[in-house]
Structures are given as structure tokens and as C-alpha cells.
CSV table of C-alpha atoms in Angstrom, one decimal:
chain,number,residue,atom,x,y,z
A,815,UNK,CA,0.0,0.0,0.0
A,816,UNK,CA,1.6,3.4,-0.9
A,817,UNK,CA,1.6,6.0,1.9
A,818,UNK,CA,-0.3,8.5,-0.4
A,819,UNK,CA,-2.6,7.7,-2.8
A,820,UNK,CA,-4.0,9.6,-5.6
A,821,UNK,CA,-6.4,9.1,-8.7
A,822,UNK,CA,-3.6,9.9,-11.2
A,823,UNK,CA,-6.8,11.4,-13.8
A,824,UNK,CA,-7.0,13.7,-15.5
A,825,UNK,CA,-9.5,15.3,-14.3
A,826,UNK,CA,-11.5,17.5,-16.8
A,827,UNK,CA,-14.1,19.7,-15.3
A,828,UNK,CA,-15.4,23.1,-17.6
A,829,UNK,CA,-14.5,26.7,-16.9
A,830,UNK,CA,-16.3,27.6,-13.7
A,831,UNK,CA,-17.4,24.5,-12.0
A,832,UNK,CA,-15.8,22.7,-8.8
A,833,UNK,CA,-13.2,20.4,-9.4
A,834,UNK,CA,-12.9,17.5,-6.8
A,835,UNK,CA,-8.9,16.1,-5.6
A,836,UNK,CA,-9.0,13.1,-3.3
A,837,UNK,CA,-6.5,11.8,-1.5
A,838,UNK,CA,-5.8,8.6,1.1
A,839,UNK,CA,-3.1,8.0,3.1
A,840,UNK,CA,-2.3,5.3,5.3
A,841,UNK,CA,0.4,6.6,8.4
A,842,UNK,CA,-2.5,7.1,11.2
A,843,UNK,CA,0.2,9.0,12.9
A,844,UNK,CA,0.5,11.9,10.2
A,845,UNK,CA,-0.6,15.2,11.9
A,846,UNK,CA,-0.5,18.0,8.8
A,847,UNK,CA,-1.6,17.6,5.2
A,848,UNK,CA,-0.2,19.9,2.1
A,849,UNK,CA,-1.9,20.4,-1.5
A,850,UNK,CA,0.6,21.8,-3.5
A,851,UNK,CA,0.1,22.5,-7.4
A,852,UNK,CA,2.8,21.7,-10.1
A,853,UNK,CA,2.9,23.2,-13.7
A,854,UNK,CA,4.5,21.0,-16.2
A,855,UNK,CA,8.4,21.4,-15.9
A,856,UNK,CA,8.1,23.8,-12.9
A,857,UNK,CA,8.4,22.7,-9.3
A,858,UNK,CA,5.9,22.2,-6.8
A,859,UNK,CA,4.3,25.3,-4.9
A,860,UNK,CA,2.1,25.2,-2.1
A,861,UNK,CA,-1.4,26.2,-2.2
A,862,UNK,CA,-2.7,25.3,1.4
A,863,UNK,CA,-2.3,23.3,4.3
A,864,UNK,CA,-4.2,21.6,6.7
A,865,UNK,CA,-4.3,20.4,10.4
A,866,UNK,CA,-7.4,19.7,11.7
A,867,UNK,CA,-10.5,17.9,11.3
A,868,UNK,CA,-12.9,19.9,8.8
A,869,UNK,CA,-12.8,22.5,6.4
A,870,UNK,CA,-10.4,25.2,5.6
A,871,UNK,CA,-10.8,27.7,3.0
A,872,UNK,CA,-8.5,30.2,1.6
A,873,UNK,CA,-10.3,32.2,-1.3
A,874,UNK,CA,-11.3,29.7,-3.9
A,875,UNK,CA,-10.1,26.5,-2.5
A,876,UNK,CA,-11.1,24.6,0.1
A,877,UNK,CA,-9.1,21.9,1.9
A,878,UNK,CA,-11.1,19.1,4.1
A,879,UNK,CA,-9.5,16.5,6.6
A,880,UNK,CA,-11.1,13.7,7.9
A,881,UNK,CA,-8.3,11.8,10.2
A,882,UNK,CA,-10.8,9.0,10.9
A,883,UNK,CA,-10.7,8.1,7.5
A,884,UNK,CA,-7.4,9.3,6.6
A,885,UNK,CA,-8.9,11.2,4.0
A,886,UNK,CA,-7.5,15.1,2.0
A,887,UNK,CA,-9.4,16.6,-0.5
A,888,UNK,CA,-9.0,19.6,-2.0
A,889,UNK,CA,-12.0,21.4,-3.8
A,890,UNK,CA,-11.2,24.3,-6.1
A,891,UNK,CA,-14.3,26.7,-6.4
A,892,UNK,CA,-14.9,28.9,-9.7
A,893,UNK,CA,-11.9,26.5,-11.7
A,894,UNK,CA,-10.4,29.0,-14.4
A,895,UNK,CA,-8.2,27.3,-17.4
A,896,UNK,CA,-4.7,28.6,-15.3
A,897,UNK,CA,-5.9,26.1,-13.0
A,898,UNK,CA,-5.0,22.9,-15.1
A,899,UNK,CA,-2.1,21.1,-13.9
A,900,UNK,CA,-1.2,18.3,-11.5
A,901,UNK,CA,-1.9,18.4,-8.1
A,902,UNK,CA,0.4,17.1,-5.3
A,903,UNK,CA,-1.1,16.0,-1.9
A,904,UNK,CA,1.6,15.3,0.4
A,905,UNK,CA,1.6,14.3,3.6
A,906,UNK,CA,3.7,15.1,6.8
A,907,UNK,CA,5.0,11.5,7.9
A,908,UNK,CA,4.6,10.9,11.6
A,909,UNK,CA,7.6,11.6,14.2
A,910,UNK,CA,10.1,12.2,11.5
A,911,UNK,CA,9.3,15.8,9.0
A,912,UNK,CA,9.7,14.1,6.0
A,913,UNK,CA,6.6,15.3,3.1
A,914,UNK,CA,5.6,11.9,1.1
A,915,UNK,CA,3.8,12.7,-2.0
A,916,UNK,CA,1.1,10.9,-3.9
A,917,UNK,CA,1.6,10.5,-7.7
A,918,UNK,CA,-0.8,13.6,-8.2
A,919,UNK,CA,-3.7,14.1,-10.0
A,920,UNK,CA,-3.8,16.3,-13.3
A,921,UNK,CA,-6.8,18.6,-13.8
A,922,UNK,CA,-7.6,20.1,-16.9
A,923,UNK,CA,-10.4,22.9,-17.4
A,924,UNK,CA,-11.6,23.5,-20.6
A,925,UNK,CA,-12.9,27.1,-21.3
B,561,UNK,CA,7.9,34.6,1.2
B,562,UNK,CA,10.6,31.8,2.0
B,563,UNK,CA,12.7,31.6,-1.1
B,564,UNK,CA,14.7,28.2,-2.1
B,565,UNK,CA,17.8,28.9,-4.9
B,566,UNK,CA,18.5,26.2,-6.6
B,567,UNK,CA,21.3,26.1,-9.4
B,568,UNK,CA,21.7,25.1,-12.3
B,569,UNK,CA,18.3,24.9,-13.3
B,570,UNK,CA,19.6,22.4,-16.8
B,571,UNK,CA,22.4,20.3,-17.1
B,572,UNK,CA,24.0,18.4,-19.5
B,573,UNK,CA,26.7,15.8,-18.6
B,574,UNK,CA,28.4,12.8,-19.9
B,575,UNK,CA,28.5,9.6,-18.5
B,576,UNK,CA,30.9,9.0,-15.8
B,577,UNK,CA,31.2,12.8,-14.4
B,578,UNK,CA,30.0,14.3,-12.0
B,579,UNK,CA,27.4,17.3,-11.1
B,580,UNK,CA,26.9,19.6,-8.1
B,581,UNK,CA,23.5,21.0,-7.5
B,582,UNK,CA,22.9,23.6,-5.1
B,583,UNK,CA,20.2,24.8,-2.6
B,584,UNK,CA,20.0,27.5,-1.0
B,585,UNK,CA,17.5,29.1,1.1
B,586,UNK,CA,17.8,33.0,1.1
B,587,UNK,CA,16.1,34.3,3.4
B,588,UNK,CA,16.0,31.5,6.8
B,589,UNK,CA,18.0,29.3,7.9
B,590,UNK,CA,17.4,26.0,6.4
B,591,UNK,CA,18.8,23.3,9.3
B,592,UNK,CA,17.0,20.7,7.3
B,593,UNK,CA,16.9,20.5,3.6
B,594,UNK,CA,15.2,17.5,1.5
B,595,UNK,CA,16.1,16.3,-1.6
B,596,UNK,CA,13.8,15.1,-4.0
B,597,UNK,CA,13.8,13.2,-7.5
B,598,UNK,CA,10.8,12.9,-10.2
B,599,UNK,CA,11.5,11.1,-13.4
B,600,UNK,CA,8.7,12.4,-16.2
B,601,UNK,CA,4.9,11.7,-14.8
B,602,UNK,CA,5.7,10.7,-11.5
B,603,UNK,CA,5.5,11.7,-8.6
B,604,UNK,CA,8.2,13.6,-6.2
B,605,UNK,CA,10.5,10.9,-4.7
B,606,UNK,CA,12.2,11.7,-1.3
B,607,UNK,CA,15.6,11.1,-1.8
B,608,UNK,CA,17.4,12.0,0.9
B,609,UNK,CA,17.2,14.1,4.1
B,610,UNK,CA,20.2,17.3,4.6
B,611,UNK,CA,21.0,17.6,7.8
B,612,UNK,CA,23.4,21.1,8.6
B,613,UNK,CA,26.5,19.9,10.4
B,614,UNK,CA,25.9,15.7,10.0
B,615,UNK,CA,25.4,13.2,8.2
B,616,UNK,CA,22.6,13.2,5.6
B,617,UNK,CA,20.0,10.4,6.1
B,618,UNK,CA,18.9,9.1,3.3
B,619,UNK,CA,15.9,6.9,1.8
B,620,UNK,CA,15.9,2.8,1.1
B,621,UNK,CA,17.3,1.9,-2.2
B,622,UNK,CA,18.9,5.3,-2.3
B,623,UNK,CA,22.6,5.1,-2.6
B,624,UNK,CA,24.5,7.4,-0.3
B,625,UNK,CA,28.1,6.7,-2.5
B,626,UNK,CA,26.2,7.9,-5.4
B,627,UNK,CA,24.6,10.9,-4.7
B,628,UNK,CA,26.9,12.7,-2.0
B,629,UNK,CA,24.9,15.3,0.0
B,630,UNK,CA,26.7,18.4,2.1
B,631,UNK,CA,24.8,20.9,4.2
B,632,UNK,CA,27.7,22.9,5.6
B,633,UNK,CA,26.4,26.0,6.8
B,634,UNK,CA,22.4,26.9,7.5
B,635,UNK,CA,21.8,28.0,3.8
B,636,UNK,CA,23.2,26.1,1.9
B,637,UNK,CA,23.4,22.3,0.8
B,638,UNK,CA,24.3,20.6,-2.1
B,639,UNK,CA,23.9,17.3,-3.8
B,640,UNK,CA,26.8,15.7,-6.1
B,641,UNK,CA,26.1,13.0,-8.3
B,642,UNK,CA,28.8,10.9,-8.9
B,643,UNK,CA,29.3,8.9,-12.1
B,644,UNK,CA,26.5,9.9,-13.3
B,645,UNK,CA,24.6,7.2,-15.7
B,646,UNK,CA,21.5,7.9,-18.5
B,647,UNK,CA,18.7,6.5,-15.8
B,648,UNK,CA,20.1,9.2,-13.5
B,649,UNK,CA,18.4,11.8,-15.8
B,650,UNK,CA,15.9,12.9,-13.7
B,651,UNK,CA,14.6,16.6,-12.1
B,652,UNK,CA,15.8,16.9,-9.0
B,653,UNK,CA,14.3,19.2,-6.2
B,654,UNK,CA,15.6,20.5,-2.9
B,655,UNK,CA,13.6,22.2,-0.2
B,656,UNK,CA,13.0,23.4,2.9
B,657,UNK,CA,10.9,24.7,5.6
B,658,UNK,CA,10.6,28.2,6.6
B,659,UNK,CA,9.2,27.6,9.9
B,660,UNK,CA,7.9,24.6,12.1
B,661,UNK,CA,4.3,23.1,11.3
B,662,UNK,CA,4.7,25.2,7.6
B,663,UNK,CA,4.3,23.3,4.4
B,664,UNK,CA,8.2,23.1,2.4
B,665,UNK,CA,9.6,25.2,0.6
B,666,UNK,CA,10.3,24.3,-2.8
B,667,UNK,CA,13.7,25.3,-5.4
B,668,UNK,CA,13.0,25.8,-8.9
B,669,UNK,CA,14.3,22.3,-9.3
B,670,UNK,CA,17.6,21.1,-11.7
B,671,UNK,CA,17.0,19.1,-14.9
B,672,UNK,CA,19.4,16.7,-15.1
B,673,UNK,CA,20.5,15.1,-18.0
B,674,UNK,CA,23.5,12.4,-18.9
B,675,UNK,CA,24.1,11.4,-22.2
């Protein structure tokens, strides 16, 4: 079992709807959960993190946790065509700092 | 924001040499850097951990001999790959974190390739 899973897509979801990112992980002892996004040839940068249980917005995204079911998503409100590339969810393994990626899920919006 | 330098961003080498990346981190102090590796639609592979003043730590099936990692001072560590070899043509990524509880801090990443 990987430590971070991710449907690898793509994703396609039209100009101005909500585009959907899941994301698993198995380390019940993980305690903060990053989305970062990553343009083709350019490296990773973060869009949010998270910490606790719930919801936690930050202008059109939204991050939710659910620890119980060692669950991340990431929903992106409004989704504009500079939105499409791949999305990392990483995770914070337990007791040691080290971010573990999933393989990322690639999200095109078509205008 | 927290800034990673990384340099070169594209090299070119031949088989058997060797290349030096480097990381920096411009404005904190970086005690722990990470290296990372991604071959073309994968996903970021923790290679290593930088540790400032000791010995790197570095992932299974990672070979320390191979790619040498120094973190002398606070900002700055680099990564050597020795001897490098065609499946070592990867982009490689170091970063770091600003502050505790803070999500990493990225470089712009080195291409790497050896023909």
C-alpha cells in the first residue's frame, strides 16, 4: 500500500465549475496535510495546508480533513483554465518531517 | 515569502562525471533541507534528508556513494552526483521549511541530464 494515494486522472471539469482532488493515506500517525500544485516542468508550490479535522478555505479553495478516515481533498471553487495542472497531496510522515507525495492528480479545465 | 535557490536549473553531462546542484535558502535558515527526485509523470520521490552539520539520512534503495549530500552552513546544501549514468536523468528538487508546522519550501528544481 503506498503511503499517499491519488487518482492519477485527469481530471476535466469546464470553466467555472468545482473540481474535486481526493487523496488517502495510510500513516494514522501523520498530523498536517499539504496540496501543492505543479505546472508542467516547474516545481511544486504550495497552495494550502491543513491540520485539523474539517474544512479550511482560503479564497477559492477549500481543503477538508477527515483523520478517521485518513482522507484530504481539495476542492477548487470557480476552476479558471490557469488552473489545469497536477496536483500534489503530500503528507507530513509521523515523528520524522519528511513530506511523502502521492503520484498527483492532473486537472484540466476546458474554457 | 521563504525563497529556495536552486542552481543550475539544466544540465547536461556525460556519463561518468560528476554534477553539483545547489540549494539555498535565502532568506531563513534551512537546518534541514530534503532532496527530492521525479522522473517524467511521477510523482516527487524523497531522496534523501540534509542535515546542517551531520550526516545526511537518506531513503531505502537510495545510494548514499552515489549521490553525495553536504549541508555545511544553515543556507546552503548541495547534492553531487557521482558517475552519473543515462537512468540518473531525472529533475531533482531540494527544499525546505521556513518555519515549524509550515508546508516546504520548494527550489525551482535542476534538470538533469547524462548522455
Amino acid at each position: 500500500q503506498k503511503e499517499v494515494e491519488q487518482n492519477s486522472g485527469p481530471l476535466s471539469v469546464p470553466e467555472g465549475a468545482i473540481a474535486s482532488l481526493n487523496c488517502t493515506y495510510s500513516d494514522r500517525g501523520s498530523q498536517s496535510f499539504f496540496w501543492y500544485r505543479q505546472y508542467s516542468g516547474k516545481s511544486p508550490e504550495l497552495i494550502m495546508f491543513i491540520y485539523s479535522n474539517g474544512d479550511k478555505e482560503d479564497g477559492r479553495f477549500t481543503a477538508q480533513l477527515n483523520k478517521a478516515s485518513q482522507y484530504v481533498s481539495l476542492l477548487i471553487r470557480d476552476s479558471q483554465p490557469s488552473d489545469s495542472a497536477t496536483y500534489l497531496c503530500a503528507v507530513n510522515r509521523s515523528n520524522t518531517g519528511k513530506l511523502i507525495f502521492g503520484q498527483g492528480t492532473t486537472l484540466q479545465v476546458k474554457p | 515569502g521563504a525563497v529556495v535557490s536552486q542552481h543550475p536549473s539544466r544540465v547536461i553531462c556525460k556519463s561518468g562525471t560528476s554534477v553539483k546542484i545547489e540549494c539555498r535558502s535565502l532568506d531563513f535558515q534551512a537546518t534541514t533541507m530534503f532532496w527530492y527526485r521525479q522522473f517524467p509523470k511521477q510523482s516527487l520521490m524523497l531522496m534523501a534528508t540534509s542535515n546542517e552539520g551531520s550526516k545526511a539520512t537518506y531513503e531505502q534503495g537510495v545510494e548514499k556513494d552515489k549521490f553525495l549530500i553536504n549541508h555545511a552552513s544553515l543556507t546552503l546544501s548541495t547534492l553531487t552526483v557521482t558517475s552519473a549514468h543515462p537512468e540518473d536523468s531525472s529533475f531533482y528538487i531540494c527544499s525546505g521549511i521556513p518555519r515549524a508546522n509550515y508546508g516546504y519550501t520548494f527550489g525551482s528544481g535542476t534538470r538533469l541530464t547524462v548522455v
